[in-house]
XYZ file of C-alpha atoms in Angstrom:
473
model
C 28.341 5.360 6.443
C 31.716 6.292 4.710
C 33.842 3.131 4.451
C 37.680 2.278 4.236
C 38.084 0.122 1.167
C 41.801 -1.760 1.461
C 43.954 -1.436 -1.372
C 42.888 -3.592 -3.925
C 45.500 -6.947 -5.446
C 48.840 -5.746 -8.062
C 47.913 -1.784 -6.583
C 51.787 -0.800 -6.110
C 52.879 -2.749 -9.351
C 49.951 -0.903 -11.273
C 51.211 2.293 -9.164
C 54.484 2.446 -10.354
C 53.239 1.652 -14.304
C 50.878 5.520 -13.137
C 53.923 7.070 -12.195
C 55.758 6.640 -15.531
C 53.254 7.778 -18.102
C 52.854 10.263 -15.015
C 57.007 11.207 -16.331
C 56.807 9.897 -20.101
C 53.980 12.991 -20.390
C 55.677 15.518 -18.638
C 58.344 14.504 -20.721
C 56.988 14.998 -23.925
C 57.553 18.592 -24.395
C 54.360 18.742 -26.156
C 50.400 20.228 -24.837
C 49.715 18.349 -21.540
C 45.519 17.500 -21.227
C 44.212 18.045 -17.553
C 41.227 17.659 -16.311
C 39.614 20.093 -13.429
C 37.974 19.200 -10.374
C 36.450 20.669 -7.013
C 38.971 19.476 -4.274
C 37.775 22.006 -0.333
C 36.025 24.730 -2.587
C 39.523 25.231 -4.802
C 40.009 24.273 -8.480
C 42.432 21.148 -8.782
C 44.327 20.439 -11.974
C 45.426 16.720 -12.436
C 47.081 15.779 -15.706
C 45.252 12.578 -17.850
C 46.995 9.981 -19.118
C 46.236 6.495 -21.004
C 45.619 3.688 -19.264
C 44.995 -0.256 -19.965
C 41.787 -1.225 -18.975
C 42.632 -4.337 -18.092
C 43.935 -2.717 -14.877
C 41.269 -0.425 -13.977
C 38.639 -1.148 -10.771
C 36.055 0.525 -10.270
C 34.977 1.370 -7.241
C 33.299 -0.379 -4.399
C 31.518 3.037 -2.829
C 30.641 5.175 -6.129
C 27.236 6.469 -5.313
C 25.522 5.793 -8.952
C 24.783 2.119 -7.370
C 24.632 1.698 -3.191
C 20.601 1.635 -3.417
C 21.504 -1.080 -7.102
C 23.719 -2.999 -5.390
C 20.703 -4.960 -2.911
C 19.185 -6.406 -6.065
C 21.214 -9.640 -5.318
C 21.643 -10.079 -1.180
C 23.933 -12.599 -1.735
C 26.168 -10.926 -4.642
C 26.055 -7.828 -2.241
C 27.362 -9.511 0.611
C 29.946 -10.938 -1.006
C 31.304 -7.157 -2.637
C 31.672 -7.042 1.144
C 33.983 -9.038 1.536
C 36.266 -9.238 -1.568
C 35.460 -5.603 -3.616
C 38.365 -6.472 -5.587
C 37.823 -10.387 -6.305
C 36.394 -11.153 -10.570
C 33.140 -11.571 -9.131
C 32.494 -8.483 -7.294
C 33.924 -6.564 -10.117
C 31.416 -8.247 -12.724
C 28.980 -7.846 -10.396
C 29.926 -3.697 -9.872
C 29.770 -4.177 -14.128
C 26.470 -5.794 -14.290
C 24.675 -3.033 -11.867
C 26.691 -0.427 -14.003
C 25.034 -1.332 -17.416
C 21.365 -1.622 -15.414
C 17.925 0.273 -15.329
C 18.543 2.093 -12.159
C 14.884 0.956 -10.721
C 15.041 -3.293 -12.290
C 18.765 -4.265 -12.449
C 17.454 -7.441 -14.433
C 16.421 -5.313 -17.035
C 20.257 -3.569 -18.856
C 20.116 0.339 -19.080
C 18.464 1.336 -23.151
C 20.777 5.297 -21.915
C 24.114 2.831 -21.273
C 23.093 1.041 -25.251
C 22.950 4.685 -26.194
C 26.479 5.759 -24.506
C 28.670 1.720 -26.183
C 26.870 3.680 -29.275
C 28.106 7.188 -28.965
C 31.658 5.862 -28.089
C 32.218 3.558 -31.051
C 30.887 6.540 -32.766
C 32.905 8.937 -31.047
C 35.304 7.890 -29.191
C 36.148 8.571 -25.294
C 35.380 12.798 -25.410
C 35.970 13.181 -21.439
C 38.113 11.805 -19.392
C 37.920 9.699 -16.464
C 39.530 9.760 -12.952
C 41.335 7.479 -11.269
C 43.072 6.854 -7.463
C 47.153 6.586 -7.720
C 45.664 2.487 -6.880
C 43.634 2.415 -10.108
C 40.574 2.857 -8.727
C 38.268 4.262 -11.072
C 36.238 7.586 -8.794
C 34.579 8.530 -11.919
C 33.473 7.203 -15.224
C 32.907 4.194 -13.955
C 30.606 3.551 -16.269
C 32.054 4.961 -19.215
C 34.872 1.951 -18.169
C 32.599 -0.619 -18.394
C 31.260 0.726 -21.575
C 34.225 1.078 -22.500
C 35.066 -2.860 -21.967
C 31.943 -3.755 -23.601
C 32.224 -2.459 -26.723
C 36.195 -4.354 -27.135
C 38.175 -1.624 -26.242
C 41.925 -1.480 -24.697
C 42.426 1.662 -22.332
C 41.110 4.744 -21.174
C 41.796 7.611 -20.613
C 42.174 8.646 -17.046
C 42.722 12.001 -14.578
C 44.723 10.923 -11.717
C 44.886 12.392 -8.512
C 47.561 13.369 -6.380
C 48.353 9.708 -4.292
C 47.267 10.851 -1.308
C 44.309 11.417 -1.302
C 41.833 8.939 0.957
C 39.192 7.532 0.914
C 36.740 10.782 3.041
C 38.678 13.408 -0.429
C 37.404 10.118 -3.142
C 34.121 10.330 -2.023
C 34.101 14.165 -1.865
C 35.765 14.562 -5.705
C 33.077 11.793 -7.104
C 30.005 14.231 -5.315
C 30.929 17.585 -6.737
C 32.087 15.824 -9.993
C 27.961 14.229 -10.317
C 26.553 16.960 -8.998
C 27.632 19.531 -11.434
C 24.618 21.134 -13.389
C 26.215 19.562 -17.306
C 27.110 15.521 -15.735
C 25.628 13.263 -18.642
C 24.050 10.268 -16.269
C 22.148 11.772 -13.404
C 22.765 9.691 -10.199
C 18.972 7.696 -9.128
C 17.038 8.619 -6.949
C 17.258 6.818 -3.733
C 21.242 7.197 -5.073
C 21.229 10.637 -3.737
C 19.136 10.058 -0.695
C 21.780 7.835 0.421
C 24.717 10.027 -0.773
C 22.824 13.187 1.484
C 23.121 10.431 4.376
C 26.641 9.971 4.127
C 27.051 13.912 4.245
C 25.639 14.273 7.228
C 27.012 11.592 9.004
C 30.022 13.078 8.342
C 29.151 15.828 10.162
C 27.854 18.451 6.959
C 25.089 20.267 8.168
C 22.215 20.013 6.671
C 22.911 23.984 4.513
C 26.135 23.231 3.040
C 24.665 20.147 1.859
C 22.152 21.737 0.293
C 23.852 23.648 -1.096
C 26.231 21.044 -2.114
C 23.273 19.370 -3.412
C 22.056 22.605 -5.477
C 18.294 21.859 -3.601
C 17.148 23.987 -0.399
C 17.249 23.397 2.699
C 13.275 22.426 3.187
C 14.283 20.104 0.407
C 16.941 18.531 1.685
C 15.470 18.725 5.275
C 12.345 16.827 2.724
C 14.855 14.209 1.651
C 16.344 12.774 4.956
C 12.325 11.942 5.945
C 12.045 10.387 2.406
C 14.616 8.022 3.081
C 14.511 7.682 7.058
C 10.372 6.202 5.930
C 12.107 4.420 3.552
C 14.160 2.463 6.096
C 12.006 1.616 8.607
C 9.330 0.003 5.744
C 12.558 -1.838 4.689
C 13.167 -3.195 8.183
C 9.571 -3.973 9.326
C 9.199 -5.997 5.643
C 11.150 -8.539 7.710
C 9.788 -11.477 8.191
C 11.648 -14.889 9.773
C 13.351 -15.624 7.130
C 15.025 -12.775 6.923
C 13.340 -11.890 3.354
C 12.823 -8.157 2.725
C 12.450 -5.131 1.211
C 15.361 -3.421 -1.148
C 16.132 0.153 -2.414
C 15.872 -0.934 -5.214
C 11.845 -1.510 -5.196
C 11.720 2.367 -4.375
C 13.122 3.525 -7.322
C 10.307 4.702 -8.914
C 8.188 6.269 -6.102
C 10.022 9.532 -5.871
C 7.175 11.699 -6.494
C 4.485 10.120 -4.577
C 6.839 10.392 -1.617
C 6.863 13.321 -1.690
C 3.370 13.867 -2.122
C 3.473 11.496 0.522
C 5.530 13.688 2.613
C 3.324 16.978 1.783
C 0.337 15.701 3.294
C 2.246 13.938 6.249
C 3.106 17.428 7.371
C 0.143 19.598 6.231
C -1.808 17.297 8.582
C 1.036 16.519 10.739
C 0.281 20.288 12.547
C -3.378 19.839 13.370
C -4.526 15.849 14.094
C -0.266 13.488 14.140
C -2.428 10.922 14.996
C -4.155 10.947 11.735
C -0.999 12.320 9.928
C 0.406 9.039 11.010
C -2.163 6.430 10.178
C -2.839 8.428 6.504
C 1.024 8.068 5.692
C 0.820 4.328 6.611
C -1.790 3.197 4.250
C -0.403 5.798 1.479
C 2.083 4.120 1.851
C 1.111 0.605 1.643
C -1.207 1.589 -1.261
C 2.846 2.833 -3.129
C 3.859 -0.309 -2.794
C 0.825 -2.800 -4.192
C 1.671 0.305 -7.650
C -1.074 2.205 -7.369
C 0.099 5.479 -9.782
C 0.194 8.832 -8.167
C -3.090 10.160 -9.217
C -4.645 7.467 -7.512
C -2.497 7.547 -4.386
C -3.493 11.052 -4.378
C -7.142 9.525 -2.986
C -5.925 8.481 -0.021
C -6.443 10.696 2.144
C -7.586 11.428 5.936
C -10.346 9.015 7.027
C -9.192 6.964 3.744
C -8.673 4.281 5.545
C -12.653 4.068 7.905
C -15.181 5.686 4.925
C -13.598 3.252 2.445
C -11.488 0.708 2.708
C -12.107 -1.228 5.984
C -15.358 -2.518 4.608
C -13.331 -3.789 1.586
C -10.524 -6.077 3.165
C -10.917 -8.691 3.502
C -11.095 -10.776 6.352
C -7.401 -11.974 5.800
C -6.288 -8.371 6.303
C -8.844 -7.193 8.831
C -7.398 -5.908 11.527
C -7.893 -8.029 14.195
C -9.377 -5.465 17.284
C -6.181 -3.292 18.725
C -6.869 -2.037 22.172
C -4.849 1.009 22.024
C -1.365 0.823 22.977
C 1.171 2.198 26.741
C 4.265 3.127 26.706
C 6.333 3.156 29.817
C 7.689 5.737 31.438
C 11.376 4.498 32.727
C 11.958 5.073 36.041
C 8.724 6.806 36.743
C 6.166 4.276 36.427
C 4.091 5.759 34.632
C 2.437 5.223 31.573
C 1.024 7.565 28.766
C -0.852 6.595 26.028
C 1.003 5.206 22.867
C -0.352 5.076 18.590
C -3.700 4.885 18.775
C -6.392 2.771 17.582
C -6.698 3.623 14.467
C -2.221 3.965 13.864
C -2.264 -0.083 14.887
C -4.872 -1.193 12.702
C -3.133 1.071 9.659
C 0.242 0.163 10.583
C -0.828 -3.636 11.142
C -2.492 -3.461 7.836
C 0.490 -2.421 5.943
C 3.179 -4.278 7.650
C 0.862 -7.055 5.887
C 1.610 -5.248 2.646
C 5.281 -5.145 3.181
C 5.673 -8.276 4.054
C 3.825 -10.444 1.002
C 6.103 -8.079 -0.873
C 9.304 -8.915 -0.215
C 8.335 -12.743 -0.170
C 6.552 -12.216 -3.492
C 9.160 -10.361 -4.968
C 12.027 -12.503 -3.481
C 15.146 -14.203 -5.468
C 16.093 -16.587 -3.267
C 16.015 -19.975 -3.924
C 15.650 -20.556 0.276
C 12.515 -19.151 -0.219
C 9.758 -21.929 -0.919
C 7.708 -21.832 -4.060
C 4.656 -22.075 -1.668
C 6.057 -19.461 1.270
C 5.973 -16.747 -2.403
C 2.635 -18.433 -3.626
C 0.891 -17.090 -0.327
C 2.561 -14.487 0.114
C 1.406 -13.697 -3.171
C -2.085 -13.457 -2.494
C -1.973 -11.488 -0.259
C -0.540 -8.957 -2.586
C -3.404 -9.745 -4.677
C -6.324 -9.360 -1.802
C -4.536 -5.949 -1.057
C -4.111 -4.800 -3.735
C -8.069 -6.062 -5.054
C -9.746 -3.826 -1.282
C -8.055 -0.415 -2.508
C -8.258 -0.335 -6.058
C -12.404 -0.895 -5.513
C -11.746 1.923 -2.039
C -9.569 4.254 -4.512
C -13.058 4.102 -6.648
C -15.609 4.703 -4.372
C -13.045 7.899 -2.851
C -12.194 8.990 -6.205
C -15.962 8.702 -7.128
C -16.844 10.760 -4.278
C -13.728 13.019 -5.203
C -15.490 13.662 -8.450
C -19.134 15.194 -7.424
C -17.758 17.204 -5.016
C -15.755 18.668 -7.455
C -18.926 18.645 -10.178
C -20.510 19.896 -6.533
C -17.859 23.009 -6.675
C -17.647 23.527 -10.581
C -20.380 25.720 -10.789
C -19.295 28.196 -8.076
C -15.849 28.328 -7.897
C -16.633 29.664 -11.884
C -18.478 32.109 -11.425
C -15.863 33.073 -8.873
C -14.249 33.636 -11.803
C -15.819 35.679 -14.071
C -16.662 37.399 -10.740
C -12.571 39.039 -10.800
C -12.483 38.861 -14.644
C -15.314 41.888 -14.380
C -14.042 43.417 -11.172
C -9.987 43.303 -13.905
C -13.197 44.973 -16.498
C -14.206 47.799 -14.395
C -9.590 48.703 -14.095
C -9.409 48.132 -17.236
C -12.569 50.562 -18.739
C -11.436 52.937 -16.028
C -7.913 52.724 -18.063
C -9.153 52.649 -21.040
C -11.685 56.038 -21.456
C -8.411 57.628 -19.206
C -6.395 56.899 -22.499
C -9.792 57.394 -24.868
C -8.655 54.414 -26.335
C -11.660 52.761 -25.264
C -13.732 50.766 -28.287
C -17.405 51.254 -27.496
C -18.967 49.188 -29.960
C -16.904 45.432 -28.472
C -17.277 46.717 -25.218
C -20.947 47.042 -25.874
C -21.453 43.918 -27.841
C -19.627 41.958 -25.109
C -21.997 43.029 -22.644
C -24.904 42.247 -24.650
C -22.671 39.184 -24.417
C -23.079 39.461 -21.077
C -26.511 39.559 -20.411
C -27.759 36.513 -22.398
C -25.091 34.546 -20.397
C -26.503 36.179 -17.484
C -30.245 35.185 -18.636
C -29.705 31.532 -19.404
C -27.808 31.109 -15.618
C -30.967 32.431 -14.277
C -32.991 29.856 -16.570
C -30.745 27.631 -14.582
C -30.354 28.935 -11.237
C -34.262 28.772 -11.329
C -34.678 24.934 -12.155
C -35.670 22.297 -8.496
C -34.787 25.793 -6.206
C -37.580 25.263 -3.934
C -36.373 28.489 -1.781
C -33.737 30.471 -3.357
C -31.390 32.258 -1.699
C -30.401 35.936 -1.617
C -28.442 36.160 -4.451
C -29.979 33.000 -6.864
C -33.408 35.183 -6.122
C -31.941 38.486 -7.229
C -30.616 37.127 -9.923
C -33.625 35.147 -11.472
C -35.674 39.004 -10.234
C -32.619 41.167 -12.177
C -33.609 38.420 -15.622
C -37.229 38.404 -15.464
C -37.337 42.445 -14.655
C -34.886 42.785 -17.765
C -37.183 40.540 -20.069
C -39.918 42.888 -19.807
């Protein structure tokens, strides 16, 4: 949701300095540097001035680190209360330097940016409001401060700009094809949600983000699922997963959506169960290739028998949902869905507690959560291994027929090529004859293997064996 922030301290004083610098630039008589931004579909040219870095404020509403703010709940809460305090601005600077998926580590791209600024200086100007709030160039400002720079070149937006204008400008700049450091995945999802809350249509948002409308709807489904998982991960002490805990799972979440939509068309209950169990596998940290083995029926066929007693679902009766005002009840979630949901809740809460950095969470609670998490991981690992073996077996069973079908398709194409070559009198008859001889030898070998271990061969295999025998006699 779009939030309005108050003016930072000494905003009026800094605004006067900006006006003086702009006036100096206009009266200098030389070539004036400008930066062009897209505002309401029209180009807006704003003048560039040099301003002291110490007077600029990091933007608390920037989309670049929206998800990462949840890294430290206490500092995030303090930032909400006073975004302009020294502590809040230091937290923003810390997040701008951090890896999106793990804010505890410094982002190597930030170090590369610092090296570039040291060697080549600032190539492109940033963008600020008339009060000194950075709209574009927050990361560059953090890097310039880190290398000891005293000033920064910035374009100055019109004094009349609102926070809605500022957010729109930032999005238009960051979504250009030539931007240097893309928004992290979760921050893109949050930016889309913010645009939807402003009443923009899915088609307009998809165009803004340069994606298809179907991709936009997929991204909204993924964000909704993530938010649901975070809410369900909350335990009695308020511990919960954070948005940053989902940063590294983009492809797995997209594959989950595709599998869910495909299955939901024929069996909505199985689709819900698949979503729950696959989300648990994702939260347990399994690779994309492993998560793919979590398919329809995985829970009953592979996972259920391997779950320890601590994670085995208590007998769950099918729920009933009352219809208000009618005095009727309709069937709720099936036993399969309820069991999958209960298992996923165990995993979500265990991971949230194990990852918690809250000093108020006792070590015993973290230790117990880690045991639950490890038990679930072992059960899933064994189940995925079994499912993978069965998948490889099915693949081997299907490999020979699939290769033969491909060979038939190639022969059909060869017929067309042969007709065309003869019509143009360009056929290499000797090469074609050699290829036919290779085909004969290949068919003979295929007949030998096909005749072994088949006491009652079908019509196709019988024909192949007879044809090879007749050719050999």
